[in-house]
PDB file of C-alpha atoms in Angstrom:
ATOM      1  CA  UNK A   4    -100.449  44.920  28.408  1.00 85.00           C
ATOM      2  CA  UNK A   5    -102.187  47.888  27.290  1.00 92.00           C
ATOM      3  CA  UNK A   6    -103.069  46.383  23.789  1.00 91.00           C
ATOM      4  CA  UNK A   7    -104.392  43.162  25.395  1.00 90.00           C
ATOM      5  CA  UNK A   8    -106.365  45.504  28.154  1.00 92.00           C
ATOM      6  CA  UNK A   9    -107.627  47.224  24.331  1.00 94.00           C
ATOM      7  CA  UNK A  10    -108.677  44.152  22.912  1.00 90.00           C
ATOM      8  CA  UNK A  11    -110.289  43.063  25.475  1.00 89.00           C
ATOM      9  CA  UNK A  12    -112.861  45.999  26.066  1.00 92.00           C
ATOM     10  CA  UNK A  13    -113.013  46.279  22.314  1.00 92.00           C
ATOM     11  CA  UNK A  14    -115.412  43.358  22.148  1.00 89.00           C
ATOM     12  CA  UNK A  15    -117.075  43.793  25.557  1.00 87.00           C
ATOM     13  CA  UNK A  16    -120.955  43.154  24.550  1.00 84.00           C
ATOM     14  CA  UNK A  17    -119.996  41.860  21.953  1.00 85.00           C
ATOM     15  CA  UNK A  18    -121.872  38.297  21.765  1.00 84.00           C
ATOM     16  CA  UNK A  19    -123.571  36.946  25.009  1.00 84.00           C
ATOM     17  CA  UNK A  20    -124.505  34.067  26.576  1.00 85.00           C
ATOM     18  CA  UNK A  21    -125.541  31.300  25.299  1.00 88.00           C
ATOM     19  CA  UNK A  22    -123.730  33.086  22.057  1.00 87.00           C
ATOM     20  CA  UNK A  23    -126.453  31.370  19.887  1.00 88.00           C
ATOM     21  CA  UNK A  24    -127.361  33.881  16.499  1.00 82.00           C
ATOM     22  CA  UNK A  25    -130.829  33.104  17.849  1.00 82.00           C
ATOM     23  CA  UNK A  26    -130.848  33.952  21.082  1.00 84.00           C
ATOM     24  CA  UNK A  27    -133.153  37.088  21.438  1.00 81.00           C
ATOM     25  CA  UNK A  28    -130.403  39.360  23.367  1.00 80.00           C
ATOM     26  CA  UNK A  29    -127.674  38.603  20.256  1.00 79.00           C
ATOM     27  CA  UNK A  30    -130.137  39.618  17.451  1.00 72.00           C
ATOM     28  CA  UNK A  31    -128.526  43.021  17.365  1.00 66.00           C
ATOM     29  CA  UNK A  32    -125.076  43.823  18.490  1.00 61.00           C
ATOM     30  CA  UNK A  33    -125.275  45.432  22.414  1.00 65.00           C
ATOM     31  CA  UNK A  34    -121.872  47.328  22.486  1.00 74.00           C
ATOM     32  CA  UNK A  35    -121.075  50.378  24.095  1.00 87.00           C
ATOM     33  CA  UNK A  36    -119.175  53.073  22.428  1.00 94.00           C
ATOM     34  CA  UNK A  37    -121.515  53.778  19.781  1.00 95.00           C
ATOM     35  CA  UNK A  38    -120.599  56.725  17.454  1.00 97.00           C
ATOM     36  CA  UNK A  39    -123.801  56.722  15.151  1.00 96.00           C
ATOM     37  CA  UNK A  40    -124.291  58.664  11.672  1.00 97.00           C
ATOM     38  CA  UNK A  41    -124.583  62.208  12.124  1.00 97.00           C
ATOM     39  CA  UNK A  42    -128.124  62.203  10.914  1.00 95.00           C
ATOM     40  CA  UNK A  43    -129.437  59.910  12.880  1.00 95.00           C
ATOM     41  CA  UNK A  44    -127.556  60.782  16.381  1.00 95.00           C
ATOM     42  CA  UNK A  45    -129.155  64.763  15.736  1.00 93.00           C
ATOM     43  CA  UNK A  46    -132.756  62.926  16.460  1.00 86.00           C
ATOM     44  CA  UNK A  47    -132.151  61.705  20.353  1.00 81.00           C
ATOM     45  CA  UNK A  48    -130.224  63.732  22.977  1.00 78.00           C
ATOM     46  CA  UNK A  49    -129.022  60.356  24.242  1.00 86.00           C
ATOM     47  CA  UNK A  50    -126.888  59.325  20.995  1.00 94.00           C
ATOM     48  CA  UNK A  51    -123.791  60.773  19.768  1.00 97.00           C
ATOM     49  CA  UNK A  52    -121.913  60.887  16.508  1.00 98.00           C
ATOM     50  CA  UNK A  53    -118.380  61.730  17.772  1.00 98.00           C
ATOM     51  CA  UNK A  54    -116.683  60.597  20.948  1.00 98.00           C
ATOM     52  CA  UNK A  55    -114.105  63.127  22.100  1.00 98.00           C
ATOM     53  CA  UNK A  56    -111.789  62.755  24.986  1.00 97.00           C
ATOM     54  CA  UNK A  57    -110.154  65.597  26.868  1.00 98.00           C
ATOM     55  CA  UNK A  58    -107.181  65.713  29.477  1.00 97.00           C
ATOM     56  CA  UNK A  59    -104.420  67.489  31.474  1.00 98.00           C
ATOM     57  CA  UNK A  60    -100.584  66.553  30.796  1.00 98.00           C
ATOM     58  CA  UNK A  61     -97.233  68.058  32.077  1.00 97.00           C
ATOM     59  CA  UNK A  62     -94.956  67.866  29.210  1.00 96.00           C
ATOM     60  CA  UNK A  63     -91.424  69.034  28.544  1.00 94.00           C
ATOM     61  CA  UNK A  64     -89.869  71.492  25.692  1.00 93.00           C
ATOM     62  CA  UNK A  65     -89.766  68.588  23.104  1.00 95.00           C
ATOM     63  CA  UNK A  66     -92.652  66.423  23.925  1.00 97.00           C
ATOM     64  CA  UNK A  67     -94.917  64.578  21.262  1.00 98.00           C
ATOM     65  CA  UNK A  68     -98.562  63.421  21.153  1.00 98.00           C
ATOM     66  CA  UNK A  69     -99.590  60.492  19.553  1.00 98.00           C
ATOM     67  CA  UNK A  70    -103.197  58.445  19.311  1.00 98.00           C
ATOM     68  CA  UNK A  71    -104.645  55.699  18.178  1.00 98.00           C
ATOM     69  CA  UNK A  72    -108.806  55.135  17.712  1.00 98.00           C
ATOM     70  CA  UNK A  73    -110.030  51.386  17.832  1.00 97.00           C
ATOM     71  CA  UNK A  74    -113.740  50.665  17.374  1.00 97.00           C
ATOM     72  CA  UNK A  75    -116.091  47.659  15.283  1.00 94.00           C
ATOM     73  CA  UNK A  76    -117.423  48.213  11.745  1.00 92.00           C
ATOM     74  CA  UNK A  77    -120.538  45.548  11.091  1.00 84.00           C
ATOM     75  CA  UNK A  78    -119.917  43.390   8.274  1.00 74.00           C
ATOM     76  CA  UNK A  79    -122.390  40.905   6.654  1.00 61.00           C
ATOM     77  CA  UNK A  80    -125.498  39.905   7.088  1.00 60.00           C
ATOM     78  CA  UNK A  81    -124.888  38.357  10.388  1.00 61.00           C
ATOM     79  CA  UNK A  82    -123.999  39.277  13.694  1.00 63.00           C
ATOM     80  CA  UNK A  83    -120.217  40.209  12.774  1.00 78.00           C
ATOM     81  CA  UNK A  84    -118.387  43.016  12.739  1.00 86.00           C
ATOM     82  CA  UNK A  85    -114.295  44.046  11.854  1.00 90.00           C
ATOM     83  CA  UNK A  86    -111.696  45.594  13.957  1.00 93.00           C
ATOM     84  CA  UNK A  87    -110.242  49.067  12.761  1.00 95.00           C
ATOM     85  CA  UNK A  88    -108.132  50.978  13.932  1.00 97.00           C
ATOM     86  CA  UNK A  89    -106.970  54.880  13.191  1.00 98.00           C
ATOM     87  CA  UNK A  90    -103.811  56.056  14.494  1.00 98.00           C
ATOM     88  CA  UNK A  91    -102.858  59.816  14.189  1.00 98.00           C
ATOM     89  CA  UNK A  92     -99.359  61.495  15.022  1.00 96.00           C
ATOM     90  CA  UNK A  93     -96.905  62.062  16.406  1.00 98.00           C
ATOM     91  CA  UNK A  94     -97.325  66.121  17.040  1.00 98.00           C
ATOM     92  CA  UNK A  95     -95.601  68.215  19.281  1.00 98.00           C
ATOM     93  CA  UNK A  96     -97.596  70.208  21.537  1.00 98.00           C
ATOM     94  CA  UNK A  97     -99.455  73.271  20.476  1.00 97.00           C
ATOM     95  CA  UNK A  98    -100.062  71.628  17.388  1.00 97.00           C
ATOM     96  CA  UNK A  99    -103.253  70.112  15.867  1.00 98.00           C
ATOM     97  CA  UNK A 100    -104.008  66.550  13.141  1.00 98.00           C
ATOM     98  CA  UNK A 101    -106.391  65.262  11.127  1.00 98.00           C
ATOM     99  CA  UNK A 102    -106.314  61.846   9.903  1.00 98.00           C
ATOM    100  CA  UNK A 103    -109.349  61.419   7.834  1.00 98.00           C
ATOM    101  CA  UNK A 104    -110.869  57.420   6.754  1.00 98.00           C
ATOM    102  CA  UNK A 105    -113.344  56.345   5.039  1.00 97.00           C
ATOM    103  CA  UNK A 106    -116.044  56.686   7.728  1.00 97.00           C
ATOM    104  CA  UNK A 107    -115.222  59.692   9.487  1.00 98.00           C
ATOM    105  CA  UNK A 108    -112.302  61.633  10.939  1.00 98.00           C
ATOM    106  CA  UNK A 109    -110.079  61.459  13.933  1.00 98.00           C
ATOM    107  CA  UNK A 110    -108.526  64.939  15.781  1.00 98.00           C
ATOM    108  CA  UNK A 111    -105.622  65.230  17.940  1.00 98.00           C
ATOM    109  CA  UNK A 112    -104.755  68.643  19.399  1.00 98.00           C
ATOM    110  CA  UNK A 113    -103.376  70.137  22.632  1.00 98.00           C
ATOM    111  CA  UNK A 114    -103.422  73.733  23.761  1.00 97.00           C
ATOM    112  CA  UNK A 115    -102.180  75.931  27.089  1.00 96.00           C
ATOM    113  CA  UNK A 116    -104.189  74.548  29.994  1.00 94.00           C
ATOM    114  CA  UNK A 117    -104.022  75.839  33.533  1.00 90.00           C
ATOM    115  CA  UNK A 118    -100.780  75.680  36.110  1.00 90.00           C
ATOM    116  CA  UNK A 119     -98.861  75.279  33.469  1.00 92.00           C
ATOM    117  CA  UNK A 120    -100.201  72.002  31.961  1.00 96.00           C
ATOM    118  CA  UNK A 121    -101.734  71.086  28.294  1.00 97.00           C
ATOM    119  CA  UNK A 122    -105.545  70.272  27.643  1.00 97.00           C
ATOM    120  CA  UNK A 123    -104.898  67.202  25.225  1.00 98.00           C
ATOM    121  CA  UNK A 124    -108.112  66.122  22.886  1.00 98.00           C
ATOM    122  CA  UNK A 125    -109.003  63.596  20.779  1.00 98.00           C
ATOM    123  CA  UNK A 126    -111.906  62.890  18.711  1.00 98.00           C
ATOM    124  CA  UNK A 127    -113.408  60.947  16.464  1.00 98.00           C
ATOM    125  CA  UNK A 128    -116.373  62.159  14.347  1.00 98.00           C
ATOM    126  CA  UNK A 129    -118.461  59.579  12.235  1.00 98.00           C
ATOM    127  CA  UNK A 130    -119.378  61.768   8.987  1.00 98.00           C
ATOM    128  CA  UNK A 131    -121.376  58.784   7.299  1.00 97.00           C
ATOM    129  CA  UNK A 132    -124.916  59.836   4.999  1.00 96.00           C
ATOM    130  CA  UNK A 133    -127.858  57.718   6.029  1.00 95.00           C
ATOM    131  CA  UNK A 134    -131.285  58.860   5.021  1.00 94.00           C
ATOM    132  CA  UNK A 135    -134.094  60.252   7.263  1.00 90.00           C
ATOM    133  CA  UNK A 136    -136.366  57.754   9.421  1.00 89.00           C
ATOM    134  CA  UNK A 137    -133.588  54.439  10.202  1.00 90.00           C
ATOM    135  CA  UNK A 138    -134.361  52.467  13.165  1.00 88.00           C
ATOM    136  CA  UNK A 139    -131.573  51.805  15.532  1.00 86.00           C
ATOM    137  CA  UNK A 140    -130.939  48.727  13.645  1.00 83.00           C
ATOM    138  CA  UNK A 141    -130.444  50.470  10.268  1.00 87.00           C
ATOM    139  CA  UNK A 142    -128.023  53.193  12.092  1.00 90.00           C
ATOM    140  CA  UNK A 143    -126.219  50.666  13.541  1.00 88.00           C
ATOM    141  CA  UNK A 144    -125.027  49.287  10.051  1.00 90.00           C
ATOM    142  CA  UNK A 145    -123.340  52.173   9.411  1.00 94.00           C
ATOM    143  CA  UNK A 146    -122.028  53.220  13.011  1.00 94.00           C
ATOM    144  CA  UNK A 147    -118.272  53.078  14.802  1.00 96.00           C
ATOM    145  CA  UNK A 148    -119.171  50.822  17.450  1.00 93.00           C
ATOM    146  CA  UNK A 149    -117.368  49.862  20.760  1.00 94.00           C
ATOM    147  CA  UNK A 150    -114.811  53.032  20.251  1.00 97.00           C
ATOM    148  CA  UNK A 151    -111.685  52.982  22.198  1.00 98.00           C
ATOM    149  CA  UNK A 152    -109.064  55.499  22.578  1.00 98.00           C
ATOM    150  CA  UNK A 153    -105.929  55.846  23.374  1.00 98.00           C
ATOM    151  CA  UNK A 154    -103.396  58.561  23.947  1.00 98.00           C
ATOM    152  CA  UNK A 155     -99.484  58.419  24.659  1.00 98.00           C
ATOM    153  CA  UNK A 156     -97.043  61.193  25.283  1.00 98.00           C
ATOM    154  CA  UNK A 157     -93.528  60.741  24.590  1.00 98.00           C
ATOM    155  CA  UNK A 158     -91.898  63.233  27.560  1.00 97.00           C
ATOM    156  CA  UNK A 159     -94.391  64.159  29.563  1.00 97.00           C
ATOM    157  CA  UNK A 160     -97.123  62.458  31.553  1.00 98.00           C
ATOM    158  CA  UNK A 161    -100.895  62.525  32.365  1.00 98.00           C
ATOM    159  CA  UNK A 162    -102.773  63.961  35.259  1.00 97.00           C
ATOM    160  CA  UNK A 163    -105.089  61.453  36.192  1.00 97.00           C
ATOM    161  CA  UNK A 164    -109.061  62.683  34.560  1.00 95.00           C
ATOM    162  CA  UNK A 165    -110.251  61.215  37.416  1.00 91.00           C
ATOM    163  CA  UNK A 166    -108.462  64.646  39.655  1.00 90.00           C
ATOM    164  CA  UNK A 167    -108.310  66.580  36.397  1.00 91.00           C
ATOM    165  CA  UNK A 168    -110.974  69.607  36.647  1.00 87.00           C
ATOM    166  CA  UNK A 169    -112.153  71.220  33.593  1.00 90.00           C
ATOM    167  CA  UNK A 170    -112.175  68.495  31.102  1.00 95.00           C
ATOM    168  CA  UNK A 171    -115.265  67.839  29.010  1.00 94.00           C
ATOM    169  CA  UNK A 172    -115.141  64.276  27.785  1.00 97.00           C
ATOM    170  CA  UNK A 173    -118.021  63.317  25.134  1.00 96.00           C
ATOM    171  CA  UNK A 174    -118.970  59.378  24.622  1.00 97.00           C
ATOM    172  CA  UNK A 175    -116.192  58.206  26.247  1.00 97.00           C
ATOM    173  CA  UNK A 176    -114.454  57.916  29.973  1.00 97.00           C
ATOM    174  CA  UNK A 177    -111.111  58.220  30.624  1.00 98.00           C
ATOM    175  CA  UNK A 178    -108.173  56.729  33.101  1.00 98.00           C
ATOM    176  CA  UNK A 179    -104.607  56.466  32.909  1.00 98.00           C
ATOM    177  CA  UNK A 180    -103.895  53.205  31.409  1.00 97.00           C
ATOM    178  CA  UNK A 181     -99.859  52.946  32.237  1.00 96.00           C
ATOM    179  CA  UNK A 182     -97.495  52.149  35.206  1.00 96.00           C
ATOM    180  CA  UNK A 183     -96.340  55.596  34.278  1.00 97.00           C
ATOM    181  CA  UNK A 184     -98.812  57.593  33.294  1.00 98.00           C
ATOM    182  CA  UNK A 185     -97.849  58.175  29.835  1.00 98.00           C
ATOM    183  CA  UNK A 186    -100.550  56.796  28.081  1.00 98.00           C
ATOM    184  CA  UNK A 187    -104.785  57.394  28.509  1.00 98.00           C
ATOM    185  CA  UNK A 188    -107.646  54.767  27.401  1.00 98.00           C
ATOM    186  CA  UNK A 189    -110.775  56.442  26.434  1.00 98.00           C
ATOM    187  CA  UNK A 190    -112.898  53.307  27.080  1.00 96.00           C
ATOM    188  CA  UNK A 191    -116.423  52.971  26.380  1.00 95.00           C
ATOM    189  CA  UNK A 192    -117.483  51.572  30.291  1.00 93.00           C
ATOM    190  CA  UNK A 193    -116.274  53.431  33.497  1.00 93.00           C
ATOM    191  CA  UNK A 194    -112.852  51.642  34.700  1.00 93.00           C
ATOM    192  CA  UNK A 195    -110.492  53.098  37.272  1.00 94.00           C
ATOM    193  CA  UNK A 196    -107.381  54.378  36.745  1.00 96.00           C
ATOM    194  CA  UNK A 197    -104.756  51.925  35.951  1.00 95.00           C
ATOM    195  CA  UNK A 198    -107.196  48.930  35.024  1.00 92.00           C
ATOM    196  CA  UNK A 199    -105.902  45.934  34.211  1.00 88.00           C
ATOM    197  CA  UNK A 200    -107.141  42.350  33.076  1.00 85.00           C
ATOM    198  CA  UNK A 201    -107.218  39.864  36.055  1.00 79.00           C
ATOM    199  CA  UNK A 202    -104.089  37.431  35.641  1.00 78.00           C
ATOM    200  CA  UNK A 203    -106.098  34.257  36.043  1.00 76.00           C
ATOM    201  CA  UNK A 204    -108.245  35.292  33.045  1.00 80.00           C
ATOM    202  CA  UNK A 205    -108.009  32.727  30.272  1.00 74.00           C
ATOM    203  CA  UNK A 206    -110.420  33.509  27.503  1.00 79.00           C
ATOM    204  CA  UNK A 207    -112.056  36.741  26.228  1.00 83.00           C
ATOM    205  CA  UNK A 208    -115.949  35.865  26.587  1.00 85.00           C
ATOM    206  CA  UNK A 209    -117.387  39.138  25.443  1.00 86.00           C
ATOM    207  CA  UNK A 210    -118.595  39.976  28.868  1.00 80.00           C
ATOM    208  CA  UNK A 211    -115.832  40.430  31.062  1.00 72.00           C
ATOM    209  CA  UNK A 212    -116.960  42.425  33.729  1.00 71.00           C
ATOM    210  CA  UNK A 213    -118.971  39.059  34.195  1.00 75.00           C
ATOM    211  CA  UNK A 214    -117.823  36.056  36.823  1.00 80.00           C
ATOM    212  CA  UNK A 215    -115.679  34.158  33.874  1.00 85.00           C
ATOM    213  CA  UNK A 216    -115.383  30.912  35.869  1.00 86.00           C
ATOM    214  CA  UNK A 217    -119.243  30.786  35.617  1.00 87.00           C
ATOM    215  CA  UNK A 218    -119.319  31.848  31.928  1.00 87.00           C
ATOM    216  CA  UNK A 219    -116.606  28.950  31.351  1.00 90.00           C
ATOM    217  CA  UNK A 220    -118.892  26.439  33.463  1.00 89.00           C
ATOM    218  CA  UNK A 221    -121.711  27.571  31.224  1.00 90.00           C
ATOM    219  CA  UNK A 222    -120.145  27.071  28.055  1.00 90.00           C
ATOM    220  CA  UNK A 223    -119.527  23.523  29.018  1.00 91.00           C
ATOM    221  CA  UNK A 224    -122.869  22.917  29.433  1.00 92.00           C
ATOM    222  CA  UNK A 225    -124.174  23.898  26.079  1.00 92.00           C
ATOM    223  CA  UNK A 226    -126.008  21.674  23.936  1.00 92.00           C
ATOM    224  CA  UNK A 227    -124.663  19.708  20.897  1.00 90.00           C
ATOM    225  CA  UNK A 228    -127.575  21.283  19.258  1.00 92.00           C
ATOM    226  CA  UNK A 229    -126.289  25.263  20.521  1.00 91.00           C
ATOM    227  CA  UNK A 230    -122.457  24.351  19.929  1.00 89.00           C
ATOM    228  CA  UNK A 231    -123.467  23.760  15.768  1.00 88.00           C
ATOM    229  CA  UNK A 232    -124.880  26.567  15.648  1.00 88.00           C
ATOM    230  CA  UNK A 233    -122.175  28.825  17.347  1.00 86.00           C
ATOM    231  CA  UNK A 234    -120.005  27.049  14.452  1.00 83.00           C
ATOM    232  CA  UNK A 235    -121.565  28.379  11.603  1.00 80.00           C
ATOM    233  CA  UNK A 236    -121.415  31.745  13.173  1.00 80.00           C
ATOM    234  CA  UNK A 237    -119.185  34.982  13.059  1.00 84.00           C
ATOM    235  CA  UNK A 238    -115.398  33.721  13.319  1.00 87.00           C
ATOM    236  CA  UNK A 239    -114.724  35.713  16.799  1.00 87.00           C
ATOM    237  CA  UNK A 240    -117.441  33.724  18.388  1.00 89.00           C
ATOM    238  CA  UNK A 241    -116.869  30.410  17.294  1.00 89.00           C
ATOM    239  CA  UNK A 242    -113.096  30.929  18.236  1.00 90.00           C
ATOM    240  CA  UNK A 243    -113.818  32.059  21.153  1.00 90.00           C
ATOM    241  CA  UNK A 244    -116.495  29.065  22.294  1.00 90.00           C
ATOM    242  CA  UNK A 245    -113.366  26.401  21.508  1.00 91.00           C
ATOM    243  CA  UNK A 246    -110.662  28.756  23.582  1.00 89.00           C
ATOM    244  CA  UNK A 247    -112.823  28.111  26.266  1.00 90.00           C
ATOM    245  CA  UNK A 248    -113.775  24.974  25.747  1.00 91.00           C
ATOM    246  CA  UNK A 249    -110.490  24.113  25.688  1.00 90.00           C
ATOM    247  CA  UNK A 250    -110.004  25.523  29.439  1.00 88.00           C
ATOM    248  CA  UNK A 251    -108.672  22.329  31.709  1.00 87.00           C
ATOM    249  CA  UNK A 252    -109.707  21.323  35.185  1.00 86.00           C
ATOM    250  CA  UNK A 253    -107.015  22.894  36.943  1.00 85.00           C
ATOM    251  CA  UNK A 254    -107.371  26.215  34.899  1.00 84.00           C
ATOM    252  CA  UNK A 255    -111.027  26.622  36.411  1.00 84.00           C
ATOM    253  CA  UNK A 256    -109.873  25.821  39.435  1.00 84.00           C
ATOM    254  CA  UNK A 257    -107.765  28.788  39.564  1.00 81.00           C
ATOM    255  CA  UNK A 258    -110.993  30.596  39.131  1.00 81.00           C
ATOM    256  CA  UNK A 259    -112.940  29.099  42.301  1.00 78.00           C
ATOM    257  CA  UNK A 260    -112.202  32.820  43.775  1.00 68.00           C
ATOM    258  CA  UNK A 261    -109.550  33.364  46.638  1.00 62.00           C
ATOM    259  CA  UNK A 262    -107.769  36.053  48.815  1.00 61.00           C
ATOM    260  CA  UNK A 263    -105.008  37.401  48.099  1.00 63.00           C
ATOM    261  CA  UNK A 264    -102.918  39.745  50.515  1.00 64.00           C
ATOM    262  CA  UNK A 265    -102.811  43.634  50.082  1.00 58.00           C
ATOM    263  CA  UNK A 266     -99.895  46.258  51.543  1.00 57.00           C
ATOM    264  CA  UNK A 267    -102.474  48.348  53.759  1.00 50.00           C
ATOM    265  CA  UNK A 268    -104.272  46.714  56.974  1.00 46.00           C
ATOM    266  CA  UNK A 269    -106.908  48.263  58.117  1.00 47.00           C
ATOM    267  CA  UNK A 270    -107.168  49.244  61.725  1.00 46.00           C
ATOM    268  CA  UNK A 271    -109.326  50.387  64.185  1.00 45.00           C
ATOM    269  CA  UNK A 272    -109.503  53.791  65.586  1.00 39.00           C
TER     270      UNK A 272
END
């Protein structure tokens, strides 16, 4: 669950509606989770070229850390990009990684925290050389883009960073991400705690904090003329345009919204 919930957020922004290479809003890639070039994220206070996430966690004697950093690399000409991912550990607590690729570097370290507990951190740092004066478009070529991360304890668990106090998290916001706590998403949007994809969902469409039964409806309705050229497109899009093409009837009827009971009931007074 927590790899599809991963996947899912990993390509969040990553095309839009229509999902034509000409439409004006998917001439550049709009993801969030940028980790730019060094040299180019030192001009703007708003741009970073690490995202670092920090936590509390109650462990016991023999407990291990382990990560795992998943972000885009462009690729090509076109609007495309590659899925990567980094994974670092296992370390027992107290102790510190580094797990360098080609790009950058990712961290994993915990140390004494307060009560008790362990501050847990993990980064990754971009360490790429661009020269002076690249627009946004440039830096983008050589940027970690829609970075996700995601650390698991093996005996122990996480306090929620929601309630945590004292944690300074850098490009990144996290929530527990596991029935029990044992695991922490670093995602690049703000979720709550415990987030989760809906079960009627039946197609990643790059926007999925968007209605998807009106995405689906608009997919449907694109042109002969806008389906051709989604086909001779990036290879996640096109796939993605016949998943949901391929959505039935009674599938987006599932959609049409509903209610659904819940265990508390509000009362008055």
């Amino acid at each position: 669950m927590l790899d599809e919930l991963v996947s899912s957020l990993l390509y969040e922004g990553y095309a839009l509606y229509p999902y034509t290479p000409g439409a004006t809003k998917n001439a550049t890639p709009t993801p969030f989770g940028i980790v730019y070039p060094p040299r180019y994220a030192a001009d703007s206070g708003a741009t970073f070229d690490l995202a670092r996430l920090e936590c509390l966690a109650d462990a016991q004697d023999d407990a291990t850390l382990s990560a795992t950093v998943w972000f885009l690399t462009p690729s090509g000409e076109r609007h495309e990009a590659a899925e990567r991912s980094v994974p670092i550990g296992p370390i027992a607590f107290g102790e510190s990684a580094t797990e360098p690729f080609p790009e950058g570097r990712v961290e994993l370290a915990s140390e004494p925290g307060p009560d008790g507990q362990w501050r847990v951190s993990c980064a990754i740092h971009n360490t790429v050389e661009v020269p002076d004066g690249l627009d946004r478009g440039g830096a983008l070529m050589h940027s970690l883009i829609s970075t996700h991360i995601v650390v698991k304890v093996a005996g122990g668990r996480f306090v929620s960073p929601l309630e945590a106090e004292g944690c300074q998290s850098i490009n990144t916001f996290p929530v527990l991400a596991t029935p029990e706590d044992d695991a922490i998403l670093g995602a690049a949007i703000v979720l709550p705690d415990h987030p989760r994809i809906a079960e009627e969902s039946r197609v990643n469409l790059f926007d999925n904090s968007e209605i998807e039964e009106a995405l689906l409806l608009h997919v449907h309705a694109l042109s002969e003329a806008e389906r051709a050229s989604i086909a001779d497109q990036d290879p996640a899009v096109r796939e993605m345009i016949a998943r949901a093409l391929a959505t039935t009837p009674e599938e987006m009827i599932r959609l049409h919204g509903g209610l659904k009971p819940t265990s508390e009931v509000l009362r008055d007074g």
